[in-house]
């Protein structure tokens, strides 16, 4: 379990221990394990539904990135707001969106999260703090500043978290938003999921400096740089980031992880070596936590089988409900 790398706004680097309350709370860890497994099962079932013609359009899966999404959302309050990307199923599940409404949305049903009109990339649930889902790379950044500004003016004890990828860091809107957040002292966290690729382009071919934690220095912003495949590290780091944001100190959170699935369903992974993908599969965030709990005798194989069966039933029930729902009503322009 790695420490939390903290880069000050002036570039000074220190390393912090993980939050003891996270390390000692086995009920939390079991919940994290369940939610990560649920998120993985959701993505796998969505992939199956797409392959069999039930889901139309495109689909961006986050298999392999479960710790980054579930660990960070677990450290938030219900009142906290998030903005998610085209690959946002995991964060939505972590923040509490109903998987039944998500499957309904994927199938274009009236009971969907966005009434069947949004599809995979545009699911929202304001009751859970999921205010926006955007298919435009980097476009969440300025919107998160607006939401954070509103929270600050209303004196809310809440933060905004903007999820985006390493590719979005090269969009002008990202840099402009860092500047605004720093200038206006906004309660916002820029949760940057570094999965090493922007579509098929590896990070070393798109970033002049691949040390992403250096980006915040130019904007007088601190950065937290962590192993995004360890859910306990992620949860601890997000708790720290949230503490800063609540004091109106915006912060960048770099979640270093890997996208096992292709960029989208049309991606044949021809730009990656099989050995690279296999290596990252061995670092599976779900297995890491599962093995840790087994070693500490907090769960056993029977418990795991019960969890897997419960999730299987939950997924199947949600899909069945979605398939029986009415199609979205035709839009009258």
Tab-separated table of N, CA and C in Angstrom, residues 15-162:
chain	number	residue	atom	x	y	z
A	15	UNK	N	5.392	13.029	1.508
A	15	UNK	CA	4.594	11.803	1.443
A	15	UNK	C	3.833	11.626	2.758
A	16	UNK	N	2.549	11.335	2.634
A	16	UNK	CA	1.687	11.235	3.802
A	16	UNK	C	1.144	9.815	3.953
A	17	UNK	N	0.913	9.444	5.202
A	17	UNK	CA	0.352	8.126	5.488
A	17	UNK	C	-1.127	8.088	5.095
A	18	UNK	N	-1.636	6.889	4.868
A	18	UNK	CA	-3.055	6.743	4.573
A	18	UNK	C	-3.884	7.036	5.819
A	19	UNK	N	-5.121	7.413	5.609
A	19	UNK	CA	-6.032	7.748	6.696
A	19	UNK	C	-6.273	6.513	7.568
A	20	UNK	N	-5.969	6.625	8.853
A	20	UNK	CA	-6.094	5.473	9.753
A	20	UNK	C	-7.539	4.996	9.875
A	21	UNK	N	-8.483	5.930	9.774
A	21	UNK	CA	-9.891	5.533	9.883
A	21	UNK	C	-10.312	4.653	8.714
A	22	UNK	N	-9.699	4.861	7.551
A	22	UNK	CA	-9.984	4.026	6.380
A	22	UNK	C	-9.355	2.648	6.559
A	23	UNK	N	-8.125	2.619	7.049
A	23	UNK	CA	-7.401	1.360	7.215
A	23	UNK	C	-8.022	0.469	8.288
A	24	UNK	N	-8.648	1.084	9.277
A	24	UNK	CA	-9.189	0.322	10.406
A	24	UNK	C	-10.675	0.005	10.276
A	25	UNK	N	-11.329	0.601	9.304
A	25	UNK	CA	-12.775	0.418	9.141
A	25	UNK	C	-13.051	-0.709	8.148
A	26	UNK	N	-13.194	-1.921	8.679
A	26	UNK	CA	-13.390	-3.070	7.798
A	26	UNK	C	-14.793	-3.107	7.202
A	27	UNK	N	-15.756	-2.498	7.864
A	27	UNK	CA	-17.092	-2.411	7.274
A	27	UNK	C	-17.051	-1.547	6.018
A	28	UNK	N	-16.309	-0.447	6.095
A	28	UNK	CA	-16.122	0.404	4.919
A	28	UNK	C	-15.437	-0.375	3.811
A	29	UNK	N	-14.404	-1.130	4.165
A	29	UNK	CA	-13.656	-1.881	3.158
A	29	UNK	C	-14.534	-2.941	2.488
A	30	UNK	N	-15.391	-3.576	3.255
A	30	UNK	CA	-16.305	-4.562	2.672
A	30	UNK	C	-17.299	-3.887	1.729
A	31	UNK	N	-17.728	-2.691	2.110
A	31	UNK	CA	-18.634	-1.934	1.241
A	31	UNK	C	-17.925	-1.529	-0.046
A	32	UNK	N	-16.664	-1.125	0.078
A	32	UNK	CA	-15.877	-0.768	-1.103
A	32	UNK	C	-15.721	-1.971	-2.030
A	33	UNK	N	-15.465	-3.135	-1.434
A	33	UNK	CA	-15.315	-4.353	-2.234
A	33	UNK	C	-16.616	-4.659	-2.971
A	34	UNK	N	-17.722	-4.581	-2.259
A	34	UNK	CA	-19.020	-4.874	-2.880
A	34	UNK	C	-19.302	-3.908	-4.031
A	35	UNK	N	-19.071	-2.626	-3.798
A	35	UNK	CA	-19.402	-1.630	-4.817
A	35	UNK	C	-18.489	-1.746	-6.029
A	36	UNK	N	-17.211	-2.049	-5.812
A	36	UNK	CA	-16.311	-2.256	-6.952
A	36	UNK	C	-16.735	-3.472	-7.764
A	37	UNK	N	-17.111	-4.541	-7.084
A	37	UNK	CA	-17.577	-5.736	-7.789
A	37	UNK	C	-18.875	-5.448	-8.550
A	38	UNK	N	-19.752	-4.668	-7.942
A	38	UNK	CA	-21.002	-4.297	-8.603
A	38	UNK	C	-20.716	-3.472	-9.851
A	39	UNK	N	-19.788	-2.530	-9.727
A	39	UNK	CA	-19.431	-1.678	-10.866
A	39	UNK	C	-18.822	-2.501	-11.997
A	40	UNK	N	-17.950	-3.446	-11.661
A	40	UNK	CA	-17.342	-4.320	-12.677
A	40	UNK	C	-18.429	-5.160	-13.361
A	41	UNK	N	-19.330	-5.714	-12.561
A	41	UNK	CA	-20.406	-6.543	-13.117
A	41	UNK	C	-21.325	-5.715	-14.014
A	42	UNK	N	-21.563	-4.464	-13.635
A	42	UNK	CA	-22.387	-3.583	-14.466
A	42	UNK	C	-21.734	-3.388	-15.829
A	43	UNK	N	-20.443	-3.103	-15.838
A	43	UNK	CA	-19.738	-2.872	-17.097
A	43	UNK	C	-19.732	-4.125	-17.962
A	44	UNK	N	-19.517	-5.268	-17.340
A	44	UNK	CA	-19.500	-6.520	-18.101
A	44	UNK	C	-20.874	-6.827	-18.698
A	45	UNK	N	-21.931	-6.572	-17.940
A	45	UNK	CA	-23.282	-6.807	-18.462
A	45	UNK	C	-23.617	-5.796	-19.564
A	46	UNK	N	-23.184	-4.547	-19.393
A	46	UNK	CA	-23.400	-3.536	-20.436
A	46	UNK	C	-22.691	-3.944	-21.721
A	47	UNK	N	-21.496	-4.482	-21.582
A	47	UNK	CA	-20.735	-4.955	-22.735
A	47	UNK	C	-21.494	-6.077	-23.450
A	48	UNK	N	-22.062	-6.975	-22.664
A	48	UNK	CA	-22.842	-8.096	-23.218
A	48	UNK	C	-24.095	-7.589	-23.938
A	49	UNK	N	-24.786	-6.641	-23.331
A	49	UNK	CA	-26.003	-6.091	-23.937
A	49	UNK	C	-25.695	-5.351	-25.230
A	50	UNK	N	-24.554	-4.685	-25.270
A	50	UNK	CA	-24.148	-3.989	-26.495
A	50	UNK	C	-23.859	-5.008	-27.599
A	51	UNK	N	-23.129	-6.060	-27.230
A	51	UNK	CA	-22.737	-7.074	-28.216
A	51	UNK	C	-23.936	-7.816	-28.791
A	52	UNK	N	-25.016	-7.893	-28.027
A	52	UNK	CA	-26.206	-8.617	-28.485
A	52	UNK	C	-27.279	-7.687	-29.053
A	53	UNK	N	-26.924	-6.422	-29.258
A	53	UNK	CA	-27.801	-5.496	-29.964
A	53	UNK	C	-28.840	-4.762	-29.144
A	54	UNK	N	-28.761	-4.864	-27.826
A	54	UNK	CA	-29.749	-4.173	-26.985
A	54	UNK	C	-29.376	-2.712	-26.729
A	55	UNK	N	-28.074	-2.406	-26.810
A	55	UNK	CA	-27.609	-1.034	-26.598
A	55	UNK	C	-27.105	-0.491	-27.922
A	56	UNK	N	-27.548	0.689	-28.272
A	56	UNK	CA	-27.154	1.309	-29.536
A	56	UNK	C	-26.222	2.494	-29.274
A	57	UNK	N	-25.629	3.002	-30.339
A	57	UNK	CA	-24.700	4.121	-30.187
A	57	UNK	C	-23.332	3.616	-29.806
A	58	UNK	N	-22.704	4.283	-28.870
A	58	UNK	CA	-21.371	3.865	-28.446
A	58	UNK	C	-21.368	3.567	-26.957
A	59	UNK	N	-20.268	3.004	-26.484
A	59	UNK	CA	-20.176	2.592	-25.086
A	59	UNK	C	-18.713	2.672	-24.662
A	60	UNK	N	-18.441	3.404	-23.597
A	60	UNK	CA	-17.082	3.545	-23.065
A	60	UNK	C	-17.039	2.900	-21.687
A	61	UNK	N	-16.325	1.802	-21.567
A	61	UNK	CA	-16.283	1.044	-20.323
A	61	UNK	C	-15.063	1.416	-19.487
A	62	UNK	N	-15.205	1.266	-18.177
A	62	UNK	CA	-14.121	1.627	-17.262
A	62	UNK	C	-13.547	0.438	-16.528
A	63	UNK	N	-13.601	-0.735	-17.137
A	63	UNK	CA	-13.081	-1.938	-16.478
A	63	UNK	C	-11.598	-1.753	-16.156
A	64	UNK	N	-11.252	-1.955	-14.888
A	64	UNK	CA	-9.887	-1.748	-14.420
A	64	UNK	C	-9.719	-0.475	-13.618
A	65	UNK	N	-10.673	0.453	-13.745
A	65	UNK	CA	-10.574	1.751	-13.079
A	65	UNK	C	-11.503	1.854	-11.861
A	66	UNK	N	-11.945	0.719	-11.340
A	66	UNK	CA	-12.945	0.726	-10.271
A	66	UNK	C	-12.470	1.428	-9.001
A	67	UNK	N	-11.217	1.232	-8.623
A	67	UNK	CA	-10.735	1.838	-7.374
A	67	UNK	C	-10.744	3.353	-7.450
A	68	UNK	N	-10.343	3.891	-8.602
A	68	UNK	CA	-10.299	5.344	-8.770
A	68	UNK	C	-11.678	5.957	-8.579
A	69	UNK	N	-12.694	5.303	-9.111
A	69	UNK	CA	-14.061	5.833	-9.037
A	69	UNK	C	-14.718	5.562	-7.690
A	70	UNK	N	-14.679	4.320	-7.252
A	70	UNK	CA	-15.403	3.931	-6.038
A	70	UNK	C	-14.707	4.459	-4.789
A	71	UNK	N	-13.393	4.448	-4.779
A	71	UNK	CA	-12.661	4.971	-3.622
A	71	UNK	C	-12.869	6.456	-3.421
A	72	UNK	N	-12.897	7.205	-4.520
A	72	UNK	CA	-13.052	8.659	-4.404
A	72	UNK	C	-14.478	9.043	-4.022
A	73	UNK	N	-15.466	8.417	-4.629
A	73	UNK	CA	-16.853	8.761	-4.297
A	73	UNK	C	-17.219	8.333	-2.878
A	74	UNK	N	-16.556	7.292	-2.369
A	74	UNK	CA	-16.837	6.823	-1.007
A	74	UNK	C	-16.439	7.853	0.042
A	75	UNK	N	-15.515	8.733	-0.318
A	75	UNK	CA	-15.038	9.751	0.623
A	75	UNK	C	-15.874	11.023	0.585
A	76	UNK	N	-16.909	11.032	-0.228
A	76	UNK	CA	-17.741	12.230	-0.382
A	76	UNK	C	-18.989	12.166	0.487
A	77	UNK	N	-19.581	13.338	0.695
A	77	UNK	CA	-20.886	13.443	1.346
A	77	UNK	C	-21.964	13.469	0.272
A	78	UNK	N	-23.191	13.159	0.661
A	78	UNK	CA	-24.300	13.192	-0.293
A	78	UNK	C	-24.436	14.574	-0.920
A	79	UNK	N	-24.147	15.614	-0.130
A	79	UNK	CA	-24.299	16.990	-0.602
A	79	UNK	C	-23.237	17.385	-1.620
A	80	UNK	N	-22.146	16.647	-1.686
A	80	UNK	CA	-21.088	16.948	-2.653
A	80	UNK	C	-21.586	16.687	-4.069
A	81	UNK	N	-21.111	17.491	-5.003
A	81	UNK	CA	-21.548	17.390	-6.395
A	81	UNK	C	-20.420	16.811	-7.253
A	82	UNK	N	-20.792	16.002	-8.227
A	82	UNK	CA	-19.789	15.484	-9.157
A	82	UNK	C	-20.228	15.716	-10.596
A	83	UNK	N	-19.225	15.832	-11.455
A	83	UNK	CA	-19.440	15.908	-12.893
A	83	UNK	C	-18.613	14.793	-13.505
A	84	UNK	N	-19.243	13.953	-14.323
A	84	UNK	CA	-18.562	12.774	-14.843
A	84	UNK	C	-18.387	12.858	-16.357
A	85	UNK	N	-17.621	11.936	-16.887
A	85	UNK	CA	-17.223	11.981	-18.291
A	85	UNK	C	-18.003	10.978	-19.134
A	86	UNK	N	-17.556	10.815	-20.378
A	86	UNK	CA	-18.121	9.803	-21.274
A	86	UNK	C	-17.904	8.391	-20.727
A	87	UNK	N	-16.929	8.242	-19.812
A	87	UNK	CA	-16.659	6.945	-19.188
A	87	UNK	C	-17.049	7.052	-17.708
A	88	UNK	N	-18.307	7.360	-17.443
A	88	UNK	CA	-18.698	7.726	-16.089
A	88	UNK	C	-19.584	6.765	-15.333
A	89	UNK	N	-19.783	5.553	-15.855
A	89	UNK	CA	-20.662	4.604	-15.157
A	89	UNK	C	-20.185	4.320	-13.735
A	90	UNK	N	-18.877	4.142	-13.572
A	90	UNK	CA	-18.339	3.734	-12.273
A	90	UNK	C	-18.567	4.798	-11.214
A	91	UNK	N	-18.279	6.059	-11.572
A	91	UNK	CA	-18.464	7.156	-10.621
A	91	UNK	C	-19.939	7.318	-10.258
A	92	UNK	N	-20.817	7.120	-11.241
A	92	UNK	CA	-22.258	7.222	-10.985
A	92	UNK	C	-22.703	6.166	-9.980
A	93	UNK	N	-22.212	4.948	-10.152
A	93	UNK	CA	-22.546	3.872	-9.218
A	93	UNK	C	-21.985	4.190	-7.837
A	94	UNK	N	-20.757	4.674	-7.797
A	94	UNK	CA	-20.134	5.008	-6.524
A	94	UNK	C	-20.878	6.086	-5.761
A	95	UNK	N	-21.458	7.032	-6.496
A	95	UNK	CA	-22.191	8.140	-5.848
A	95	UNK	C	-23.632	7.756	-5.529
A	96	UNK	N	-24.032	6.547	-5.921
A	96	UNK	CA	-25.333	6.053	-5.489
A	96	UNK	C	-26.427	5.987	-6.525
A	97	UNK	N	-26.095	6.203	-7.794
A	97	UNK	CA	-27.132	6.107	-8.817
A	97	UNK	C	-27.638	4.671	-8.916
A	98	UNK	N	-28.934	4.522	-9.095
A	98	UNK	CA	-29.558	3.203	-9.215
A	98	UNK	C	-29.103	2.515	-10.498
A	99	UNK	N	-28.641	1.260	-10.376
A	99	UNK	CA	-28.215	0.554	-11.588
A	99	UNK	C	-29.415	0.205	-12.464
A	100	UNK	N	-30.591	0.118	-11.864
A	100	UNK	CA	-31.798	-0.133	-12.662
A	100	UNK	C	-32.060	1.046	-13.590
A	101	UNK	N	-31.929	2.261	-13.062
A	101	UNK	CA	-32.140	3.451	-13.895
A	101	UNK	C	-31.029	3.597	-14.924
A	102	UNK	N	-29.832	3.112	-14.595
A	102	UNK	CA	-28.710	3.179	-15.532
A	102	UNK	C	-28.908	2.210	-16.692
A	103	UNK	N	-29.312	0.984	-16.389
A	103	UNK	CA	-29.582	0.029	-17.468
A	103	UNK	C	-30.743	0.512	-18.331
A	104	UNK	N	-31.752	1.079	-17.696
A	104	UNK	CA	-32.885	1.614	-18.453
A	104	UNK	C	-32.423	2.718	-19.396
A	105	UNK	N	-31.500	3.542	-18.918
A	105	UNK	CA	-30.978	4.619	-19.765
A	105	UNK	C	-30.208	4.048	-20.950
A	106	UNK	N	-29.402	3.041	-20.703
A	106	UNK	CA	-28.640	2.413	-21.782
A	106	UNK	C	-29.559	1.812	-22.844
A	107	UNK	N	-30.723	1.352	-22.413
A	107	UNK	CA	-31.669	0.721	-23.333
A	107	UNK	C	-32.673	1.714	-23.916
A	108	UNK	N	-32.511	2.996	-23.582
A	108	UNK	CA	-33.396	4.021	-24.134
A	108	UNK	C	-34.806	3.974	-23.586
A	109	UNK	N	-34.927	3.688	-22.297
A	109	UNK	CA	-36.246	3.536	-21.688
A	109	UNK	C	-36.670	4.774	-20.886
A	110	UNK	N	-37.972	4.944	-20.784
A	110	UNK	CA	-38.562	6.081	-20.066
A	110	UNK	C	-38.109	6.121	-18.603
A	111	UNK	N	-37.868	4.960	-18.016
A	111	UNK	CA	-37.463	4.876	-16.612
A	111	UNK	C	-35.972	5.117	-16.413
A	112	UNK	N	-35.269	5.484	-17.472
A	112	UNK	CA	-33.834	5.716	-17.393
A	112	UNK	C	-33.458	6.958	-16.612
A	113	UNK	N	-32.195	7.025	-16.231
A	113	UNK	CA	-31.691	8.150	-15.438
A	113	UNK	C	-31.942	9.489	-16.114
A	114	UNK	N	-31.898	9.511	-17.435
A	114	UNK	CA	-32.175	10.731	-18.198
A	114	UNK	C	-33.372	10.528	-19.124
A	115	UNK	N	-34.324	9.734	-18.638
A	115	UNK	CA	-35.573	9.464	-19.367
A	115	UNK	C	-35.354	8.780	-20.717
A	116	UNK	N	-34.186	8.140	-20.867
A	116	UNK	CA	-33.909	7.404	-22.097
A	116	UNK	C	-33.311	8.223	-23.209
A	117	UNK	N	-33.118	9.517	-22.989
A	117	UNK	CA	-32.619	10.397	-24.050
A	117	UNK	C	-31.098	10.589	-24.005
A	118	UNK	N	-30.480	10.313	-22.879
A	118	UNK	CA	-29.059	10.624	-22.721
A	118	UNK	C	-28.118	9.508	-23.134
A	119	UNK	N	-28.513	8.269	-22.850
A	119	UNK	CA	-27.638	7.146	-23.146
A	119	UNK	C	-26.458	7.056	-22.200
A	120	UNK	N	-25.465	6.307	-22.604
A	120	UNK	CA	-24.316	6.000	-21.757
A	120	UNK	C	-23.568	7.231	-21.257
A	121	UNK	N	-23.435	8.249	-22.096
A	121	UNK	CA	-22.573	9.386	-21.757
A	121	UNK	C	-23.285	10.526	-21.048
A	122	UNK	N	-24.595	10.395	-20.821
A	122	UNK	CA	-25.335	11.534	-20.270
A	122	UNK	C	-26.337	11.093	-19.208
A	123	UNK	N	-25.832	10.459	-18.156
A	123	UNK	CA	-26.690	10.039	-17.052
A	123	UNK	C	-26.540	11.013	-15.887
A	124	UNK	N	-27.648	11.471	-15.339
A	124	UNK	CA	-27.589	12.371	-14.189
A	124	UNK	C	-28.573	11.928	-13.116
A	125	UNK	N	-28.290	12.336	-11.889
A	125	UNK	CA	-29.208	12.124	-10.772
A	125	UNK	C	-28.919	13.196	-9.728
A	126	UNK	N	-29.566	14.346	-9.835
A	126	UNK	CA	-29.317	15.447	-8.896
A	126	UNK	C	-29.544	15.065	-7.437
A	127	UNK	N	-30.430	14.093	-7.170
A	127	UNK	CA	-30.688	13.695	-5.782
A	127	UNK	C	-29.463	13.044	-5.150
A	128	UNK	N	-28.553	12.536	-5.978
A	128	UNK	CA	-27.315	11.928	-5.491
A	128	UNK	C	-26.108	12.849	-5.691
A	129	UNK	N	-26.357	14.045	-6.202
A	129	UNK	CA	-25.255	14.979	-6.436
A	129	UNK	C	-24.568	14.784	-7.769
A	130	UNK	N	-25.151	13.966	-8.638
A	130	UNK	CA	-24.582	13.729	-9.971
A	130	UNK	C	-25.243	14.725	-10.916
A	131	UNK	N	-24.599	15.878	-11.082
A	131	UNK	CA	-25.247	16.990	-11.765
A	131	UNK	C	-25.047	17.005	-13.268
A	132	UNK	N	-23.970	16.384	-13.743
A	132	UNK	CA	-23.690	16.521	-15.171
A	132	UNK	C	-22.815	15.369	-15.646
A	133	UNK	N	-23.093	14.904	-16.846
A	133	UNK	CA	-22.263	13.901	-17.511
A	133	UNK	C	-22.015	14.400	-18.925
A	134	UNK	N	-20.766	14.449	-19.321
A	134	UNK	CA	-20.407	15.156	-20.550
A	134	UNK	C	-19.582	14.291	-21.482
A	135	UNK	N	-19.965	14.245	-22.743
A	135	UNK	CA	-19.201	13.509	-23.740
A	135	UNK	C	-18.096	14.333	-24.365
A	136	UNK	N	-18.036	15.626	-24.037
A	136	UNK	CA	-17.006	16.504	-24.593
A	136	UNK	C	-15.797	16.495	-23.665
A	137	UNK	N	-14.653	16.095	-24.180
A	137	UNK	CA	-13.446	15.961	-23.362
A	137	UNK	C	-13.026	17.317	-22.789
A	138	UNK	N	-12.911	17.372	-21.470
A	138	UNK	CA	-12.461	18.581	-20.787
A	138	UNK	C	-13.553	19.575	-20.458
A	139	UNK	N	-14.748	19.386	-21.005
A	139	UNK	CA	-15.815	20.380	-20.830
A	139	UNK	C	-16.364	20.427	-19.410
A	140	UNK	N	-16.115	19.395	-18.620
A	140	UNK	CA	-16.583	19.405	-17.236
A	140	UNK	C	-15.856	20.432	-16.380
A	141	UNK	N	-14.627	20.752	-16.750
A	141	UNK	CA	-13.791	21.595	-15.890
A	141	UNK	C	-14.400	22.971	-15.616
A	142	UNK	N	-14.759	23.754	-16.641
A	142	UNK	CA	-15.357	25.062	-16.339
A	142	UNK	C	-16.713	24.952	-15.652
A	143	UNK	N	-17.480	23.909	-15.982
A	143	UNK	CA	-18.774	23.726	-15.323
A	143	UNK	C	-18.592	23.459	-13.829
A	144	UNK	N	-17.564	22.712	-13.490
A	144	UNK	CA	-17.310	22.422	-12.076
A	144	UNK	C	-16.949	23.691	-11.317
A	145	UNK	N	-16.275	24.615	-11.993
A	145	UNK	CA	-15.951	25.896	-11.352
A	145	UNK	C	-17.230	26.676	-11.053
A	146	UNK	N	-18.172	26.644	-11.978
A	146	UNK	CA	-19.438	27.330	-11.761
A	146	UNK	C	-20.216	26.744	-10.604
A	147	UNK	N	-20.240	25.415	-10.532
A	147	UNK	CA	-20.945	24.748	-9.432
A	147	UNK	C	-20.253	25.042	-8.104
A	148	UNK	N	-18.925	24.987	-8.101
A	148	UNK	CA	-18.168	25.281	-6.882
A	148	UNK	C	-18.383	26.725	-6.432
A	149	UNK	N	-18.448	27.644	-7.379
A	149	UNK	CA	-18.693	29.053	-7.049
A	149	UNK	C	-20.069	29.214	-6.401
A	150	UNK	N	-21.058	28.504	-6.939
A	150	UNK	CA	-22.404	28.562	-6.361
A	150	UNK	C	-22.411	28.010	-4.938
A	151	UNK	N	-21.721	26.889	-4.721
A	151	UNK	CA	-21.640	26.301	-3.383
A	151	UNK	C	-20.990	27.272	-2.403
A	152	UNK	N	-19.941	27.942	-2.868
A	152	UNK	CA	-19.228	28.896	-2.015
A	152	UNK	C	-20.116	30.083	-1.662
A	153	UNK	N	-20.799	30.634	-2.641
A	153	UNK	CA	-21.654	31.798	-2.406
A	153	UNK	C	-22.842	31.453	-1.505
A	154	UNK	N	-23.321	30.224	-1.620
A	154	UNK	CA	-24.446	29.787	-0.789
A	154	UNK	C	-23.992	29.283	0.583
A	155	UNK	N	-22.657	29.317	0.794
A	155	UNK	CA	-22.070	28.880	2.064
A	155	UNK	C	-22.439	27.424	2.406
A	156	UNK	N	-22.459	26.584	1.392
A	156	UNK	CA	-22.743	25.166	1.579
A	156	UNK	C	-21.493	24.435	2.076
A	157	UNK	N	-21.690	23.471	2.949
A	157	UNK	CA	-20.580	22.615	3.389
A	157	UNK	C	-20.511	21.447	2.415
A	158	UNK	N	-20.025	21.735	1.233
A	158	UNK	CA	-19.987	20.741	0.155
A	158	UNK	C	-18.963	21.179	-0.880
A	159	UNK	N	-18.529	20.226	-1.683
A	159	UNK	CA	-17.545	20.513	-2.724
A	159	UNK	C	-18.054	20.019	-4.074
A	160	UNK	N	-17.394	20.474	-5.112
A	160	UNK	CA	-17.624	19.950	-6.461
A	160	UNK	C	-16.401	19.139	-6.866
A	161	UNK	N	-16.622	18.003	-7.484
A	161	UNK	CA	-15.514	17.201	-8.004
A	161	UNK	C	-15.702	17.012	-9.496
A	162	UNK	N	-14.689	17.396	-10.230
A	162	UNK	CA	-14.700	17.288	-11.685
A	162	UNK	C	-13.868	16.082	-12.092
